[in-house]
Amino acid sequence: MKTPEEVAAGERLSRTSLRDFKAAPRGKEPDYDLPSFMATVPLEEAPIPVLLRHALNLIGIDHTGPGEKVAWWATFAYKGYACSLVHQKFGLRLRIRGNLTDAQANSLLSEMQEKLVSAVATVEGLLITRTRDTLNAGDVTVVNQERQLRRAYSYFRERATDPDVVADVSDSGKSEFGTWTSFILGKNIMAMNSFHDLVAAISAFLSSLEHELVLALPFLDFNPSIDDLTRIIGDTWGKKWRRVVGTSDPEAVRLRERLAEVVERWRNPYSHGGFEKGHSATIYVHTPIGALPVGLSQIRDSPLFSFHAASETDIEGVFALFDEIDAYLDGTMPHARAWIASGLDVRFDADFRAQVVEYESKGNLQELIDAHAYRADMIANMDF
């Protein structure tokens, strides 16, 4: 049953971009003796194939499926020719059948593609009006990007703890002012490289942590009638931590405070244009005794204070803390972490949350992970 908005959208498409598209005659098979022509719709033109299908559905053209290596297909007539739009494993295909030359067929296929793609704007406008309410009701799936985010963190962590060797560079020469020499200590360059990778690793860890905290919600106490998912996603890492991990456990509070110190000292100055909180070592005030840093003696806590921005001890301490946080989350939310580690996307709807509770009560969430992984593989390969 179509909503009034869907009916109106269908009528509008029937008068405009899809006016030459008609439902295939019922009970009449295409003439398979006629030549058939095909074009693949580029992914960049239709990254979400189902939107094209829905545009056809709005004007009364139904779809069928799934089938072997096919997610769905819709048959219709375009300017009197038998046509179909098929979402197959290896792409979205348009087909047309009739007594046509290659040039004529290609022209018609190009026309159909352009008109179907243009109809997507109407479909998106129809769907977007209800998107926020649907999202906050929990009827959404969040893409699990944890593996990619962790890969970035591991990459920068390895570089920070084991930087590429840089050789000393010594040079000399003569100029109009006399002879000159220069010497660059390779260890100093390595130390600065480690610092740059440390800052990148901290940012990557925080991205991963924030992502995990959102993905963990359906395995904990997510309640769409209370929780505003869009707000939680947009919250800072600290607010996400308080919402998901909580503040009742002293160990959780300790880890959060230590992480805040790391973020304040190492990451924040370099994610806000190089300016520290309070500008202690990044702004100098002109005084009677010279230009002095705003923070005066407080600059001893600034990474700009020392010649090397981060010592080996600093780097080891940061990553030791991150390992503690990982271990703590493994212990306090093992089921959420197991699901996230599987790489599967996370649903927030009531049905999925009920499945989680059921399998957790049986102590066998891995069975649910395996079932969803099997279905995900089946859908990806279109093995219906």
PDB file of N, CA and C in Angstrom, residues 126-169:
ATOM      1  N   LEU A 126      11.830  11.736  -1.375  1.00  0.00           N
ATOM      2  CA  LEU A 126      10.730  11.039  -0.706  1.00  0.00           C
ATOM      3  C   LEU A 126      11.219  10.343   0.567  1.00  0.00           C
ATOM      4  N   LEU A 127      12.408   9.746   0.485  1.00  0.00           N
ATOM      5  CA  LEU A 127      12.926   8.980   1.614  1.00  0.00           C
ATOM      6  C   LEU A 127      13.529   9.855   2.700  1.00  0.00           C
ATOM      7  N   ILE A 128      14.144  10.971   2.293  1.00  0.00           N
ATOM      8  CA  ILE A 128      14.887  11.777   3.251  1.00  0.00           C
ATOM      9  C   ILE A 128      13.980  12.402   4.307  1.00  0.00           C
ATOM     10  N   THR A 129      12.710  12.617   3.965  1.00  0.00           N
ATOM     11  CA  THR A 129      11.795  13.255   4.914  1.00  0.00           C
ATOM     12  C   THR A 129      11.578  12.403   6.156  1.00  0.00           C
ATOM     13  N   ARG A 130      11.731  11.094   5.993  1.00  0.00           N
ATOM     14  CA  ARG A 130      11.496  10.226   7.149  1.00  0.00           C
ATOM     15  C   ARG A 130      12.791   9.630   7.703  1.00  0.00           C
ATOM     16  N   THR A 131      13.929  10.058   7.154  1.00  0.00           N
ATOM     17  CA  THR A 131      15.194   9.442   7.526  1.00  0.00           C
ATOM     18  C   THR A 131      15.529   9.632   8.992  1.00  0.00           C
ATOM     19  N   ARG A 132      15.416  10.869   9.493  1.00  0.00           N
ATOM     20  CA  ARG A 132      15.822  11.122  10.873  1.00  0.00           C
ATOM     21  C   ARG A 132      14.970  10.339  11.861  1.00  0.00           C
ATOM     22  N   ASP A 133      13.655  10.332  11.665  1.00  0.00           N
ATOM     23  CA  ASP A 133      12.790   9.579  12.578  1.00  0.00           C
ATOM     24  C   ASP A 133      13.111   8.090  12.523  1.00  0.00           C
ATOM     25  N   THR A 134      13.364   7.579  11.312  1.00  0.00           N
ATOM     26  CA  THR A 134      13.698   6.160  11.167  1.00  0.00           C
ATOM     27  C   THR A 134      15.013   5.853  11.859  1.00  0.00           C
ATOM     28  N   LEU A 135      15.986   6.740  11.690  1.00  0.00           N
ATOM     29  CA  LEU A 135      17.301   6.540  12.299  1.00  0.00           C
ATOM     30  C   LEU A 135      17.173   6.504  13.815  1.00  0.00           C
ATOM     31  N   ASN A 136      16.490   7.473  14.374  1.00  0.00           N
ATOM     32  CA  ASN A 136      16.384   7.534  15.827  1.00  0.00           C
ATOM     33  C   ASN A 136      15.484   6.447  16.401  1.00  0.00           C
ATOM     34  N   ALA A 137      14.662   5.819  15.552  1.00  0.00           N
ATOM     35  CA  ALA A 137      13.866   4.682  16.018  1.00  0.00           C
ATOM     36  C   ALA A 137      14.708   3.407  16.058  1.00  0.00           C
ATOM     37  N   GLY A 138      15.932   3.487  15.540  1.00  0.00           N
ATOM     38  CA  GLY A 138      16.814   2.334  15.564  1.00  0.00           C
ATOM     39  C   GLY A 138      16.696   1.451  14.348  1.00  0.00           C
ATOM     40  N   ASP A 139      15.878   1.819  13.384  1.00  0.00           N
ATOM     41  CA  ASP A 139      15.720   0.990  12.185  1.00  0.00           C
ATOM     42  C   ASP A 139      16.827   1.312  11.185  1.00  0.00           C
ATOM     43  N   VAL A 140      18.050   1.089  11.616  1.00  0.00           N
ATOM     44  CA  VAL A 140      19.218   1.411  10.793  1.00  0.00           C
ATOM     45  C   VAL A 140      20.288   0.339  10.970  1.00  0.00           C
ATOM     46  N   THR A 141      21.176   0.307  10.013  1.00  0.00           N
ATOM     47  CA  THR A 141      22.371  -0.523  10.102  1.00  0.00           C
ATOM     48  C   THR A 141      23.580   0.391   9.981  1.00  0.00           C
ATOM     49  N   VAL A 142      24.510   0.263  10.904  1.00  0.00           N
ATOM     50  CA  VAL A 142      25.726   1.080  10.874  1.00  0.00           C
ATOM     51  C   VAL A 142      26.855   0.241  10.274  1.00  0.00           C
ATOM     52  N   VAL A 143      27.490   0.776   9.251  1.00  0.00           N
ATOM     53  CA  VAL A 143      28.590   0.068   8.596  1.00  0.00           C
ATOM     54  C   VAL A 143      29.755  -0.085   9.570  1.00  0.00           C
ATOM     55  N   ASN A 144      30.251  -1.287   9.683  1.00  0.00           N
ATOM     56  CA  ASN A 144      31.360  -1.584  10.590  1.00  0.00           C
ATOM     57  C   ASN A 144      32.684  -1.271   9.891  1.00  0.00           C
ATOM     58  N   GLN A 145      33.312  -0.158  10.287  1.00  0.00           N
ATOM     59  CA  GLN A 145      34.578   0.261   9.687  1.00  0.00           C
ATOM     60  C   GLN A 145      35.768  -0.007  10.609  1.00  0.00           C
ATOM     61  N   GLU A 146      35.534  -0.822  11.639  1.00  0.00           N
ATOM     62  CA  GLU A 146      36.555  -0.984  12.668  1.00  0.00           C
ATOM     63  C   GLU A 146      37.872  -1.526  12.113  1.00  0.00           C
ATOM     64  N   ARG A 147      37.810  -2.472  11.190  1.00  0.00           N
ATOM     65  CA  ARG A 147      39.050  -3.049  10.667  1.00  0.00           C
ATOM     66  C   ARG A 147      39.896  -2.001   9.959  1.00  0.00           C
ATOM     67  N   GLN A 148      39.256  -1.148   9.152  1.00  0.00           N
ATOM     68  CA  GLN A 148      40.014  -0.111   8.464  1.00  0.00           C
ATOM     69  C   GLN A 148      40.609   0.877   9.459  1.00  0.00           C
ATOM     70  N   LEU A 149      39.826   1.270  10.467  1.00  0.00           N
ATOM     71  CA  LEU A 149      40.315   2.227  11.450  1.00  0.00           C
ATOM     72  C   LEU A 149      41.446   1.629  12.280  1.00  0.00           C
ATOM     73  N   ARG A 150      41.318   0.375  12.639  1.00  0.00           N
ATOM     74  CA  ARG A 150      42.377  -0.289  13.407  1.00  0.00           C
ATOM     75  C   ARG A 150      43.639  -0.459  12.579  1.00  0.00           C
ATOM     76  N   ARG A 151      43.447  -0.683  11.282  1.00  0.00           N
ATOM     77  CA  ARG A 151      44.612  -0.838  10.406  1.00  0.00           C
ATOM     78  C   ARG A 151      45.425   0.455  10.383  1.00  0.00           C
ATOM     79  N   ALA A 152      44.737   1.575  10.348  1.00  0.00           N
ATOM     80  CA  ALA A 152      45.436   2.869  10.370  1.00  0.00           C
ATOM     81  C   ALA A 152      46.164   3.060  11.696  1.00  0.00           C
ATOM     82  N   TYR A 153      45.490   2.713  12.792  1.00  0.00           N
ATOM     83  CA  TYR A 153      46.121   2.833  14.108  1.00  0.00           C
ATOM     84  C   TYR A 153      47.366   1.957  14.207  1.00  0.00           C
ATOM     85  N   SER A 154      47.265   0.710  13.782  1.00  0.00           N
ATOM     86  CA  SER A 154      48.412  -0.207  13.851  1.00  0.00           C
ATOM     87  C   SER A 154      49.576   0.300  13.002  1.00  0.00           C
ATOM     88  N   TYR A 155      49.250   0.866  11.859  1.00  0.00           N
ATOM     89  CA  TYR A 155      50.283   1.374  10.947  1.00  0.00           C
ATOM     90  C   TYR A 155      51.078   2.500  11.613  1.00  0.00           C
ATOM     91  N   PHE A 156      50.372   3.489  12.165  1.00  0.00           N
ATOM     92  CA  PHE A 156      51.070   4.615  12.776  1.00  0.00           C
ATOM     93  C   PHE A 156      51.745   4.213  14.086  1.00  0.00           C
ATOM     94  N   ARG A 157      51.150   3.274  14.828  1.00  0.00           N
ATOM     95  CA  ARG A 157      51.777   2.821  16.065  1.00  0.00           C
ATOM     96  C   ARG A 157      53.107   2.146  15.765  1.00  0.00           C
ATOM     97  N   GLU A 158      53.134   1.291  14.757  1.00  0.00           N
ATOM     98  CA  GLU A 158      54.375   0.603  14.409  1.00  0.00           C
ATOM     99  C   GLU A 158      55.444   1.600  13.981  1.00  0.00           C
ATOM    100  N   ARG A 159      55.062   2.603  13.226  1.00  0.00           N
ATOM    101  CA  ARG A 159      56.034   3.610  12.773  1.00  0.00           C
ATOM    102  C   ARG A 159      56.536   4.448  13.946  1.00  0.00           C
ATOM    103  N   ALA A 160      55.641   4.745  14.906  1.00  0.00           N
ATOM    104  CA  ALA A 160      56.043   5.563  16.050  1.00  0.00           C
ATOM    105  C   ALA A 160      57.023   4.822  16.952  1.00  0.00           C
ATOM    106  N   THR A 161      56.797   3.526  17.122  1.00  0.00           N
ATOM    107  CA  THR A 161      57.652   2.746  18.019  1.00  0.00           C
ATOM    108  C   THR A 161      58.904   2.212  17.334  1.00  0.00           C
ATOM    109  N   ASP A 162      58.869   2.120  16.023  1.00  0.00           N
ATOM    110  CA  ASP A 162      60.026   1.593  15.286  1.00  0.00           C
ATOM    111  C   ASP A 162      60.227   2.403  14.004  1.00  0.00           C
ATOM    112  N   PRO A 163      60.694   3.645  14.150  1.00  0.00           N
ATOM    113  CA  PRO A 163      60.809   4.513  12.971  1.00  0.00           C
ATOM    114  C   PRO A 163      61.891   4.031  12.010  1.00  0.00           C
ATOM    115  N   ASP A 164      61.734   4.388  10.757  1.00  0.00           N
ATOM    116  CA  ASP A 164      62.767   4.075   9.770  1.00  0.00           C
ATOM    117  C   ASP A 164      64.076   4.746  10.165  1.00  0.00           C
ATOM    118  N   VAL A 165      65.166   4.040   9.955  1.00  0.00           N
ATOM    119  CA  VAL A 165      66.484   4.572  10.303  1.00  0.00           C
ATOM    120  C   VAL A 165      66.837   5.722   9.357  1.00  0.00           C
ATOM    121  N   VAL A 166      67.293   6.827   9.945  1.00  0.00           N
ATOM    122  CA  VAL A 166      67.742   7.990   9.181  1.00  0.00           C
ATOM    123  C   VAL A 166      69.220   8.205   9.474  1.00  0.00           C
ATOM    124  N   ALA A 167      70.033   8.190   8.460  1.00  0.00           N
ATOM    125  CA  ALA A 167      71.480   8.344   8.635  1.00  0.00           C
ATOM    126  C   ALA A 167      71.843   9.799   8.922  1.00  0.00           C
ATOM    127  N   ASP A 168      72.960   9.990   9.624  1.00  0.00           N
ATOM    128  CA  ASP A 168      73.488  11.341   9.835  1.00  0.00           C
ATOM    129  C   ASP A 168      73.878  11.939   8.484  1.00  0.00           C
ATOM    130  N   VAL A 169      73.733  13.233   8.384  1.00  0.00           N
ATOM    131  CA  VAL A 169      74.107  13.920   7.150  1.00  0.00           C
ATOM    132  C   VAL A 169      75.106  15.025   7.486  1.00  0.00           C
TER     133      VAL A 169
END
